[in-house]
PDB file of C-alpha atoms in Angstrom:
ATOM      1  CA  MET A   1       2.678  32.374 -32.306  1.00  0.00           C
ATOM      2  CA  PRO A   2       1.502  28.992 -30.870  1.00  0.00           C
ATOM      3  CA  SER A   3      -2.143  28.726 -30.020  1.00  0.00           C
ATOM      4  CA  TYR A   4      -3.542  26.861 -26.946  1.00  0.00           C
ATOM      5  CA  ALA A   5      -6.833  25.402 -25.749  1.00  0.00           C
ATOM      6  CA  ILE A   6      -8.497  23.959 -22.594  1.00  0.00           C
ATOM      7  CA  CYS A   7     -11.001  21.246 -22.699  1.00  0.00           C
ATOM      8  CA  PRO A   8     -14.436  22.697 -21.373  1.00  0.00           C
ATOM      9  CA  LEU A   9     -16.398  19.390 -21.417  1.00  0.00           C
ATOM     10  CA  SER A  10     -16.568  16.357 -19.295  1.00  0.00           C
ATOM     11  CA  ASN A  11     -14.399  14.369 -21.587  1.00  0.00           C
ATOM     12  CA  VAL A  12     -13.548  14.672 -25.313  1.00  0.00           C
ATOM     13  CA  PRO A  13     -12.267  12.043 -27.623  1.00  0.00           C
ATOM     14  CA  ILE A  14      -8.864  12.354 -29.197  1.00  0.00           C
ATOM     15  CA  ARG A  15      -8.906  10.698 -32.577  1.00  0.00           C
ATOM     16  CA  SER A  16      -6.184   9.161 -34.890  1.00  0.00           C
ATOM     17  CA  ASN A  17      -7.367  11.296 -37.738  1.00  0.00           C
ATOM     18  CA  SER A  18      -9.659  14.159 -38.652  1.00  0.00           C
ATOM     19  CA  SER A  19     -12.880  12.180 -38.809  1.00  0.00           C
ATOM     20  CA  ASP A  20     -15.667  11.154 -36.457  1.00  0.00           C
ATOM     21  CA  LYS A  21     -15.155   7.660 -37.897  1.00  0.00           C
ATOM     22  CA  SER A  22     -11.457   7.480 -37.058  1.00  0.00           C
ATOM     23  CA  GLU A  23     -10.260   5.635 -34.137  1.00  0.00           C
ATOM     24  CA  ILE A  24     -10.364   7.063 -30.539  1.00  0.00           C
ATOM     25  CA  VAL A  25      -6.706   6.885 -29.219  1.00  0.00           C
ATOM     26  CA  SER A  26      -7.123   8.926 -26.044  1.00  0.00           C
ATOM     27  CA  GLN A  27      -9.367  11.493 -24.275  1.00  0.00           C
ATOM     28  CA  LEU A  28      -9.189  15.061 -22.838  1.00  0.00           C
ATOM     29  CA  LEU A  29     -10.778  15.473 -19.494  1.00  0.00           C
ATOM     30  CA  PHE A  30     -12.280  18.866 -18.163  1.00  0.00           C
ATOM     31  CA  GLY A  31      -9.562  21.369 -17.627  1.00  0.00           C
ATOM     32  CA  GLU A  32      -6.773  19.731 -19.423  1.00  0.00           C
ATOM     33  CA  LEU A  33      -4.586  21.770 -21.737  1.00  0.00           C
ATOM     34  CA  ALA A  34      -3.250  21.350 -25.162  1.00  0.00           C
ATOM     35  CA  GLU A  35      -1.225  23.050 -27.807  1.00  0.00           C
ATOM     36  CA  VAL A  36      -3.045  23.381 -31.179  1.00  0.00           C
ATOM     37  CA  LEU A  37      -0.439  22.305 -33.835  1.00  0.00           C
ATOM     38  CA  GLU A  38      -2.621  22.770 -36.927  1.00  0.00           C
ATOM     39  CA  THR A  39      -6.311  23.023 -38.068  1.00  0.00           C
ATOM     40  CA  LYS A  40      -8.330  21.447 -40.766  1.00  0.00           C
ATOM     41  CA  GLY A  41     -11.015  23.784 -41.767  1.00  0.00           C
ATOM     42  CA  ARG A  42     -13.249  24.962 -38.966  1.00  0.00           C
ATOM     43  CA  GLN A  43     -14.052  21.359 -37.800  1.00  0.00           C
ATOM     44  CA  TRP A  44     -10.850  19.842 -36.639  1.00  0.00           C
ATOM     45  CA  ALA A  45      -7.683  20.692 -34.590  1.00  0.00           C
ATOM     46  CA  LYS A  46      -4.567  18.680 -34.362  1.00  0.00           C
ATOM     47  CA  ILE A  47      -3.292  18.896 -30.688  1.00  0.00           C
ATOM     48  CA  ARG A  48      -0.405  18.129 -28.534  1.00  0.00           C
ATOM     49  CA  CYS A  49      -1.502  17.319 -24.937  1.00  0.00           C
ATOM     50  CA  ILE A  50       0.507  19.485 -22.521  1.00  0.00           C
ATOM     51  CA  TRP A  51       0.890  16.878 -19.770  1.00  0.00           C
ATOM     52  CA  ASP A  52       2.220  14.024 -21.821  1.00  0.00           C
ATOM     53  CA  ASN A  53       2.995  15.339 -25.424  1.00  0.00           C
ATOM     54  CA  TYR A  54       0.341  12.954 -26.912  1.00  0.00           C
ATOM     55  CA  VAL A  55      -0.719  14.014 -30.438  1.00  0.00           C
ATOM     56  CA  GLY A  56      -4.098  13.581 -32.091  1.00  0.00           C
ATOM     57  CA  TRP A  57      -7.105  15.217 -33.511  1.00  0.00           C
ATOM     58  CA  VAL A  58     -10.111  16.795 -31.784  1.00  0.00           C
ATOM     59  CA  ALA A  59     -13.225  18.431 -32.882  1.00  0.00           C
ATOM     60  CA  ALA A  60     -12.605  22.061 -32.793  1.00  0.00           C
ATOM     61  CA  ASN A  61     -15.978  22.895 -31.199  1.00  0.00           C
ATOM     62  CA  GLN A  62     -15.012  20.710 -28.164  1.00  0.00           C
ATOM     63  CA  LEU A  63     -12.140  22.976 -27.390  1.00  0.00           C
ATOM     64  CA  LYS A  64     -11.809  26.500 -25.860  1.00  0.00           C
ATOM     65  CA  ALA A  65      -9.073  28.703 -26.993  1.00  0.00           C
ATOM     66  CA  ILE A  66      -7.051  30.329 -24.239  1.00  0.00           C
ATOM     67  CA  THR A  67      -4.203  32.900 -24.251  1.00  0.00           C
ATOM     68  CA  PRO A  68      -0.664  32.089 -23.434  1.00  0.00           C
ATOM     69  CA  SER A  69      -0.992  33.985 -20.128  1.00  0.00           C
ATOM     70  CA  GLU A  70      -4.030  31.830 -19.304  1.00  0.00           C
ATOM     71  CA  LEU A  71      -2.046  28.802 -20.200  1.00  0.00           C
ATOM     72  CA  SER A  72       0.788  29.812 -17.784  1.00  0.00           C
ATOM     73  CA  VAL A  73      -1.742  30.333 -14.857  1.00  0.00           C
ATOM     74  CA  PHE A  74      -3.715  27.140 -15.536  1.00  0.00           C
ATOM     75  CA  ARG A  75      -0.583  24.945 -15.806  1.00  0.00           C
ATOM     76  CA  GLU A  76       0.613  26.073 -12.256  1.00  0.00           C
ATOM     77  CA  HIS A  77      -2.569  26.779 -10.415  1.00  0.00           C
ATOM     78  CA  PHE A  78      -5.217  23.879 -10.412  1.00  0.00           C
ATOM     79  CA  ALA A  79      -6.552  20.994  -8.414  1.00  0.00           C
ATOM     80  CA  TYR A  80      -7.630  17.552  -9.387  1.00  0.00           C
ATOM     81  CA  SER A  81     -11.158  16.288  -8.775  1.00  0.00           C
ATOM     82  CA  LEU A  82     -11.056  13.104  -6.668  1.00  0.00           C
ATOM     83  CA  GLU A  83     -14.784  12.467  -7.168  1.00  0.00           C
ATOM     84  CA  LEU A  84     -15.899   9.713  -9.565  1.00  0.00           C
ATOM     85  CA  PHE A  85     -18.566  12.132 -10.783  1.00  0.00           C
ATOM     86  CA  GLN A  86     -19.337  15.580  -9.660  1.00  0.00           C
ATOM     87  CA  PRO A  87     -21.068  18.520 -11.155  1.00  0.00           C
ATOM     88  CA  LEU A  88     -19.529  21.948 -11.521  1.00  0.00           C
ATOM     89  CA  MET A  89     -22.338  24.495 -10.701  1.00  0.00           C
ATOM     90  CA  ALA A  90     -22.739  27.774 -12.412  1.00  0.00           C
ATOM     91  CA  ASP A  91     -25.857  30.290 -12.454  1.00  0.00           C
ATOM     92  CA  ASN A  92     -27.335  28.864 -15.539  1.00  0.00           C
ATOM     93  CA  GLU A  93     -25.465  25.560 -16.297  1.00  0.00           C
ATOM     94  CA  VAL A  94     -24.137  22.323 -14.857  1.00  0.00           C
ATOM     95  CA  ILE A  95     -20.979  20.449 -16.175  1.00  0.00           C
ATOM     96  CA  PRO A  96     -20.385  17.023 -14.783  1.00  0.00           C
ATOM     97  CA  VAL A  97     -16.668  16.265 -14.339  1.00  0.00           C
ATOM     98  CA  VAL A  98     -14.887  12.915 -13.534  1.00  0.00           C
ATOM     99  CA  MET A  99     -12.031  11.842 -11.493  1.00  0.00           C
ATOM    100  CA  GLY A 100      -8.699  13.390 -12.487  1.00  0.00           C
ATOM    101  CA  ALA A 101     -10.371  16.437 -14.192  1.00  0.00           C
ATOM    102  CA  ARG A 102      -8.376  19.670 -13.598  1.00  0.00           C
ATOM    103  CA  LEU A 103     -10.047  22.580 -12.093  1.00  0.00           C
ATOM    104  CA  PRO A 104      -7.996  25.604 -13.322  1.00  0.00           C
ATOM    105  CA  ASN A 105      -7.063  28.317 -10.873  1.00  0.00           C
ATOM    106  CA  PHE A 106      -9.145  26.853  -8.182  1.00  0.00           C
ATOM    107  CA  ASP A 107      -9.444  28.398  -4.922  1.00  0.00           C
ATOM    108  CA  GLY A 108     -10.819  25.735  -2.856  1.00  0.00           C
ATOM    109  CA  MET A 109     -14.496  26.452  -3.728  1.00  0.00           C
ATOM    110  CA  ARG A 110     -14.699  27.968  -7.176  1.00  0.00           C
ATOM    111  CA  PHE A 111     -12.883  28.989 -10.302  1.00  0.00           C
ATOM    112  CA  ALA A 112     -13.656  31.052 -13.411  1.00  0.00           C
ATOM    113  CA  LEU A 113     -13.392  30.036 -17.094  1.00  0.00           C
ATOM    114  CA  ASP A 114     -14.495  32.258 -19.941  1.00  0.00           C
ATOM    115  CA  ASN A 115     -16.184  34.812 -17.630  1.00  0.00           C
ATOM    116  CA  THR A 116     -18.429  31.967 -15.967  1.00  0.00           C
ATOM    117  CA  VAL A 117     -17.760  31.222 -12.198  1.00  0.00           C
ATOM    118  CA  TYR A 118     -18.156  27.582 -11.346  1.00  0.00           C
ATOM    119  CA  THR A 119     -18.480  26.212  -7.885  1.00  0.00           C
ATOM    120  CA  PHE A 120     -17.078  22.637  -7.068  1.00  0.00           C
ATOM    121  CA  SER A 121     -18.328  21.157  -3.735  1.00  0.00           C
ATOM    122  CA  GLY A 122     -16.576  17.631  -4.060  1.00  0.00           C
ATOM    123  CA  GLN A 123     -13.194  16.475  -2.876  1.00  0.00           C
ATOM    124  CA  ALA A 124     -10.263  17.941  -4.710  1.00  0.00           C
ATOM    125  CA  VAL A 125      -6.483  17.838  -4.154  1.00  0.00           C
ATOM    126  CA  PHE A 126      -3.708  20.346  -5.120  1.00  0.00           C
ATOM    127  CA  PRO A 127      -0.655  18.968  -6.598  1.00  0.00           C
ATOM    128  CA  GLU A 128       1.659  20.695  -3.972  1.00  0.00           C
ATOM    129  CA  HIS A 129      -0.234  18.841  -1.284  1.00  0.00           C
ATOM    130  CA  ILE A 130       0.367  15.366  -2.788  1.00  0.00           C
ATOM    131  CA  LYS A 131       2.918  13.258  -1.194  1.00  0.00           C
ATOM    132  CA  PRO A 132       3.307  10.240  -3.731  1.00  0.00           C
ATOM    133  CA  SER A 133       3.016   6.895  -1.717  1.00  0.00           C
ATOM    134  CA  ALA A 134       1.955   3.457  -2.390  1.00  0.00           C
ATOM    135  CA  GLU A 135      -0.954   3.859   0.014  1.00  0.00           C
ATOM    136  CA  PHE A 136      -2.362   6.887  -1.976  1.00  0.00           C
ATOM    137  CA  ILE A 137      -1.775   5.064  -5.453  1.00  0.00           C
ATOM    138  CA  LEU A 138      -3.726   2.209  -4.259  1.00  0.00           C
ATOM    139  CA  LYS A 139      -6.492   4.357  -2.909  1.00  0.00           C
ATOM    140  CA  ILE A 140      -6.972   6.100  -6.074  1.00  0.00           C
ATOM    141  CA  ALA A 141      -6.612   2.881  -8.233  1.00  0.00           C
ATOM    142  CA  ARG A 142      -9.398   1.234  -6.201  1.00  0.00           C
ATOM    143  CA  ARG A 143     -11.769   4.135  -6.936  1.00  0.00           C
ATOM    144  CA  TYR A 144     -11.704   3.043 -10.532  1.00  0.00           C
ATOM    145  CA  LEU A 145     -12.937  -0.459  -9.809  1.00  0.00           C
ATOM    146  CA  HIS A 146     -15.567  -1.778 -12.259  1.00  0.00           C
ATOM    147  CA  ALA A 147     -14.921   1.123 -14.520  1.00  0.00           C
ATOM    148  CA  PRO A 148     -15.708  -0.442 -18.076  1.00  0.00           C
ATOM    149  CA  PHE A 149     -12.762  -0.970 -20.469  1.00  0.00           C
ATOM    150  CA  LEU A 150     -12.773   1.494 -23.467  1.00  0.00           C
ATOM    151  CA  HIS A 151      -9.985   1.657 -25.824  1.00  0.00           C
ATOM    152  CA  GLY A 152      -8.637   5.183 -25.782  1.00  0.00           C
ATOM    153  CA  GLY A 153     -10.539   5.926 -22.324  1.00  0.00           C
ATOM    154  CA  ARG A 154      -9.171   7.835 -19.415  1.00  0.00           C
ATOM    155  CA  SER A 155     -12.226   8.205 -17.117  1.00  0.00           C
ATOM    156  CA  PRO A 156     -14.355   6.227 -14.932  1.00  0.00           C
ATOM    157  CA  MET A 157     -16.984   6.036 -17.740  1.00  0.00           C
ATOM    158  CA  GLY A 158     -14.491   4.044 -19.764  1.00  0.00           C
ATOM    159  CA  ILE A 159     -10.821   3.548 -19.531  1.00  0.00           C
ATOM    160  CA  ASP A 160      -8.045   1.371 -20.948  1.00  0.00           C
ATOM    161  CA  ALA A 161      -5.146  -0.387 -19.332  1.00  0.00           C
ATOM    162  CA  ALA A 162      -2.381   2.303 -20.064  1.00  0.00           C
ATOM    163  CA  GLY A 163      -4.822   5.154 -19.484  1.00  0.00           C
ATOM    164  CA  PHE A 164      -5.848   3.650 -15.961  1.00  0.00           C
ATOM    165  CA  ILE A 165      -1.964   3.641 -15.086  1.00  0.00           C
ATOM    166  CA  GLN A 166      -1.556   7.098 -16.244  1.00  0.00           C
ATOM    167  CA  MET A 167      -4.629   8.574 -14.556  1.00  0.00           C
ATOM    168  CA  VAL A 168      -3.811   6.989 -11.173  1.00  0.00           C
ATOM    169  CA  PHE A 169      -0.194   8.172 -11.173  1.00  0.00           C
ATOM    170  CA  LYS A 170      -1.182  11.547 -12.597  1.00  0.00           C
ATOM    171  CA  ILE A 171      -3.359  12.145  -9.710  1.00  0.00           C
ATOM    172  CA  ALA A 172      -0.574  11.203  -7.485  1.00  0.00           C
ATOM    173  CA  ASN A 173       1.395  13.923  -9.195  1.00  0.00           C
ATOM    174  CA  ILE A 174       3.717  11.442 -11.176  1.00  0.00           C
ATOM    175  CA  ALA A 175       3.665  12.082 -14.985  1.00  0.00           C
ATOM    176  CA  LEU A 176       3.629   8.916 -17.319  1.00  0.00           C
ATOM    177  CA  PRO A 177       3.401   8.546 -20.972  1.00  0.00           C
ATOM    178  CA  ARG A 178       0.006   7.544 -22.512  1.00  0.00           C
ATOM    179  CA  GLU A 179       0.996   4.034 -23.858  1.00  0.00           C
ATOM    180  CA  ALA A 180       2.089   0.970 -21.999  1.00  0.00           C
ATOM    181  CA  ALA A 181       4.972   0.486 -24.478  1.00  0.00           C
ATOM    182  CA  GLN A 182       6.341   3.961 -23.348  1.00  0.00           C
ATOM    183  CA  GLN A 183       5.447   3.703 -19.706  1.00  0.00           C
ATOM    184  CA  VAL A 184       7.640   0.593 -19.425  1.00  0.00           C
ATOM    185  CA  TYR A 185      10.808   2.637 -19.743  1.00  0.00           C
ATOM    186  CA  ILE A 186       9.929   4.755 -16.702  1.00  0.00           C
ATOM    187  CA  GLY A 187      11.161   3.885 -13.178  1.00  0.00           C
ATOM    188  CA  THR A 188      13.488   1.185 -11.994  1.00  0.00           C
ATOM    189  CA  ALA A 189      13.120  -2.531 -12.831  1.00  0.00           C
ATOM    190  CA  VAL A 190      12.255  -5.006 -10.110  1.00  0.00           C
ATOM    191  CA  ASP A 191      14.082  -8.290 -10.511  1.00  0.00           C
ATOM    192  CA  PHE A 192      11.412 -10.671  -9.556  1.00  0.00           C
ATOM    193  CA  VAL A 193       7.713 -10.246  -9.104  1.00  0.00           C
ATOM    194  CA  GLU A 194       8.049 -11.699  -5.729  1.00  0.00           C
ATOM    195  CA  GLN A 195      10.096  -8.715  -4.874  1.00  0.00           C
ATOM    196  CA  SER A 196       7.587  -6.184  -6.049  1.00  0.00           C
ATOM    197  CA  MET A 197       5.800  -3.936  -3.666  1.00  0.00           C
ATOM    198  CA  PRO A 198       2.296  -2.535  -3.629  1.00  0.00           C
ATOM    199  CA  GLY A 199       2.300   0.477  -6.054  1.00  0.00           C
ATOM    200  CA  ASP A 200       4.745  -0.998  -8.587  1.00  0.00           C
ATOM    201  CA  VAL A 201       3.489  -1.422 -12.108  1.00  0.00           C
ATOM    202  CA  ALA A 202       3.480  -4.669 -13.993  1.00  0.00           C
ATOM    203  CA  PHE A 203       3.895  -4.844 -17.585  1.00  0.00           C
ATOM    204  CA  PHE A 204       2.666  -7.758 -19.897  1.00  0.00           C
ATOM    205  CA  GLU A 205       3.435  -8.754 -23.474  1.00  0.00           C
ATOM    206  CA  ASN A 206       1.714 -10.290 -26.327  1.00  0.00           C
ATOM    207  CA  ARG A 207       2.834 -13.391 -28.257  1.00  0.00           C
ATOM    208  CA  THR A 208       5.240 -11.040 -30.372  1.00  0.00           C
ATOM    209  CA  GLY A 209       6.845  -9.739 -27.316  1.00  0.00           C
ATOM    210  CA  ARG A 210       5.174  -6.247 -27.693  1.00  0.00           C
ATOM    211  CA  ILE A 211       4.176  -4.645 -24.471  1.00  0.00           C
ATOM    212  CA  THR A 212       0.395  -4.295 -24.683  1.00  0.00           C
ATOM    213  CA  HIS A 213      -1.033  -4.258 -21.081  1.00  0.00           C
ATOM    214  CA  CYS A 214      -0.252  -3.060 -17.592  1.00  0.00           C
ATOM    215  CA  GLY A 215      -1.559  -3.194 -13.968  1.00  0.00           C
ATOM    216  CA  ILE A 216      -0.753  -2.076 -10.489  1.00  0.00           C
ATOM    217  CA  ILE A 217       0.481  -4.430  -7.889  1.00  0.00           C
ATOM    218  CA  LEU A 218      -1.574  -4.879  -4.808  1.00  0.00           C
ATOM    219  CA  PRO A 219      -0.811  -6.724  -1.528  1.00  0.00           C
ATOM    220  CA  ASP A 220      -1.188 -10.427  -1.465  1.00  0.00           C
ATOM    221  CA  ALA A 221       0.010 -11.268  -5.007  1.00  0.00           C
ATOM    222  CA  GLU A 222      -2.821  -9.411  -6.654  1.00  0.00           C
ATOM    223  CA  VAL A 223      -2.923  -6.837  -9.496  1.00  0.00           C
ATOM    224  CA  ILE A 224      -5.540  -4.252 -10.304  1.00  0.00           C
ATOM    225  CA  HIS A 225      -5.922  -3.683 -14.051  1.00  0.00           C
ATOM    226  CA  ALA A 226      -8.466  -2.770 -16.969  1.00  0.00           C
ATOM    227  CA  PHE A 227      -9.523  -5.811 -18.805  1.00  0.00           C
ATOM    228  CA  GLY A 228     -13.255  -5.934 -19.579  1.00  0.00           C
ATOM    229  CA  SER A 229     -13.436  -3.586 -16.597  1.00  0.00           C
ATOM    230  CA  VAL A 230     -11.179  -2.392 -13.917  1.00  0.00           C
ATOM    231  CA  ARG A 231     -10.753  -5.576 -11.808  1.00  0.00           C
ATOM    232  CA  ILE A 232      -8.431  -7.434  -9.298  1.00  0.00           C
ATOM    233  CA  ASP A 233      -6.807 -10.762 -10.375  1.00  0.00           C
ATOM    234  CA  LYS A 234      -3.938 -12.911  -9.055  1.00  0.00           C
ATOM    235  CA  ILE A 235      -0.354 -12.349 -10.401  1.00  0.00           C
ATOM    236  CA  ASP A 236       2.760 -14.473 -10.224  1.00  0.00           C
ATOM    237  CA  HIS A 237       5.940 -14.867 -12.296  1.00  0.00           C
ATOM    238  CA  TYR A 238       3.838 -16.315 -15.287  1.00  0.00           C
ATOM    239  CA  GLY A 239       1.375 -13.471 -15.293  1.00  0.00           C
ATOM    240  CA  ILE A 240      -2.123 -12.591 -14.635  1.00  0.00           C
ATOM    241  CA  TYR A 241      -4.320 -15.479 -13.533  1.00  0.00           C
ATOM    242  CA  ASP A 242      -8.114 -15.296 -14.001  1.00  0.00           C
ATOM    243  CA  ARG A 243      -9.626 -17.341 -11.043  1.00  0.00           C
ATOM    244  CA  SER A 244     -12.991 -17.565 -12.703  1.00  0.00           C
ATOM    245  CA  GLU A 245     -11.830 -18.946 -16.015  1.00  0.00           C
ATOM    246  CA  LYS A 246      -8.953 -20.839 -14.434  1.00  0.00           C
ATOM    247  CA  ARG A 247      -6.271 -19.560 -16.822  1.00  0.00           C
ATOM    248  CA  TYR A 248      -3.639 -17.039 -17.522  1.00  0.00           C
ATOM    249  CA  THR A 249      -4.761 -14.040 -19.597  1.00  0.00           C
ATOM    250  CA  HIS A 250      -1.525 -12.062 -19.695  1.00  0.00           C
ATOM    251  CA  ARG A 251       2.079 -12.841 -19.893  1.00  0.00           C
ATOM    252  CA  LEU A 252       4.263 -10.940 -17.378  1.00  0.00           C
ATOM    253  CA  ARG A 253       7.340  -9.204 -18.924  1.00  0.00           C
ATOM    254  CA  VAL A 254       8.635  -6.943 -16.302  1.00  0.00           C
ATOM    255  CA  VAL A 255       7.689  -4.991 -13.111  1.00  0.00           C
ATOM    256  CA  ARG A 256       8.700  -1.318 -12.660  1.00  0.00           C
ATOM    257  CA  ARG A 257       8.848   0.863  -9.586  1.00  0.00           C
ATOM    258  CA  MET A 258       7.478   4.339 -10.340  1.00  0.00           C
ATOM    259  CA  LEU A 259       7.699   5.656  -6.806  1.00  0.00           C
ATOM    260  CA  LYS A 260      10.979   6.535  -5.024  1.00  0.00           C
ATOM    261  CA  THR A 261      12.206   4.131  -2.423  1.00  0.00           C
ATOM    262  CA  GLU A 262      10.273   4.693   0.683  1.00  0.00           C
ATOM    263  CA  ALA A 263       8.919   2.711   3.597  1.00  0.00           C
ATOM    264  CA  THR A 264       6.165   0.905   1.756  1.00  0.00           C
ATOM    265  CA  PRO A 265       3.785  -1.840   3.007  1.00  0.00           C
ATOM    266  CA  LYS A 266       5.130  -5.248   3.068  1.00  0.00           C
ATOM    267  CA  GLN A 267       6.227  -6.764  -0.155  1.00  0.00           C
ATOM    268  CA  VAL A 268       3.695  -8.763  -2.210  1.00  0.00           C
ATOM    269  CA  LYS A 269       3.587 -12.316  -1.110  1.00  0.00           C
ATOM    270  CA  ARG A 270       4.545 -15.287  -3.045  1.00  0.00           C
ATOM    271  CA  ARG A 271       1.556 -16.873  -4.423  1.00  0.00           C
ATOM    272  CA  VAL A 272      -0.155 -19.124  -1.987  1.00  0.00           C
ATOM    273  CA  SER A 273       0.487 -22.868  -2.429  1.00  0.00           C
ATOM    274  CA  GLY A 274      -2.326 -24.408  -4.247  1.00  0.00           C
ATOM    275  CA  HIS A 275      -3.664 -21.041  -5.472  1.00  0.00           C
ATOM    276  CA  ILE A 276      -3.072 -21.945  -9.160  1.00  0.00           C
ATOM    277  CA  PRO A 277      -3.585 -25.623 -10.030  1.00  0.00           C
ATOM    278  CA  ASN A 278      -0.707 -27.540 -11.670  1.00  0.00           C
ATOM    279  CA  GLN A 279      -2.747 -28.179 -14.846  1.00  0.00           C
ATOM    280  CA  VAL A 280      -3.918 -24.822 -16.247  1.00  0.00           C
ATOM    281  CA  GLU A 281      -4.081 -23.167 -19.611  1.00  0.00           C
ATOM    282  CA  LEU A 282      -1.116 -20.827 -20.216  1.00  0.00           C
ATOM    283  CA  PHE A 283      -2.256 -17.856 -22.445  1.00  0.00           C
TER     284      PHE A 283
END
């Protein structure tokens, strides 16, 4: 019979191998669920993340085993924390959680886990109350502004480009894969960046043509993305333009629309004449 686990800590590293020295490839946030595929001694568990099927290794003492019946309840009944940081309060303990953490079987004020009752007094949202929209996507995205870049990160304490996209859309109740090279196959293509709308996702390629970066389109020909930190830059048909360095940093490959067609805010404007000088460094 398969075994399952829940993340009982603020955030937990998922590694490429069963070693503290191996690369951090993703993270589990509080309340997220996983299937345990195999174990290595008592120290390591190879897991498959329930929400995106991502596979990696987690220290066994950073997981809490749950039953199949608990898994069923926790999958269907939960809320997302919308607070950048907020403590869970219990009688004798405090657990800080970050935005996007899952509050299992939350009743609007509290929930129980492992016979401990936790109170959450911050802002939270139930998936069934979410109506995905460009406005909601942009509000969530902007909350991550200035979060430091961290390869494998998925929290305001540290986040990478694909993790940023995944988390914003996850909170909006839209499931996306973990990697940019997988996310690019979701949604519908937008023919030209000038036709893109706020909430669309732009994907960028390296010199070999591999998708390595992504960001969310904002109004006024801007994009919010994780590069050094979550930041806002200009975008046009070439790619992302860093105004402070006066150069392009990422080459645009394609724009994808993840949201269903709706009455969205006005389309992203064409770049303002004179915004980008004629003589600039291209990538």
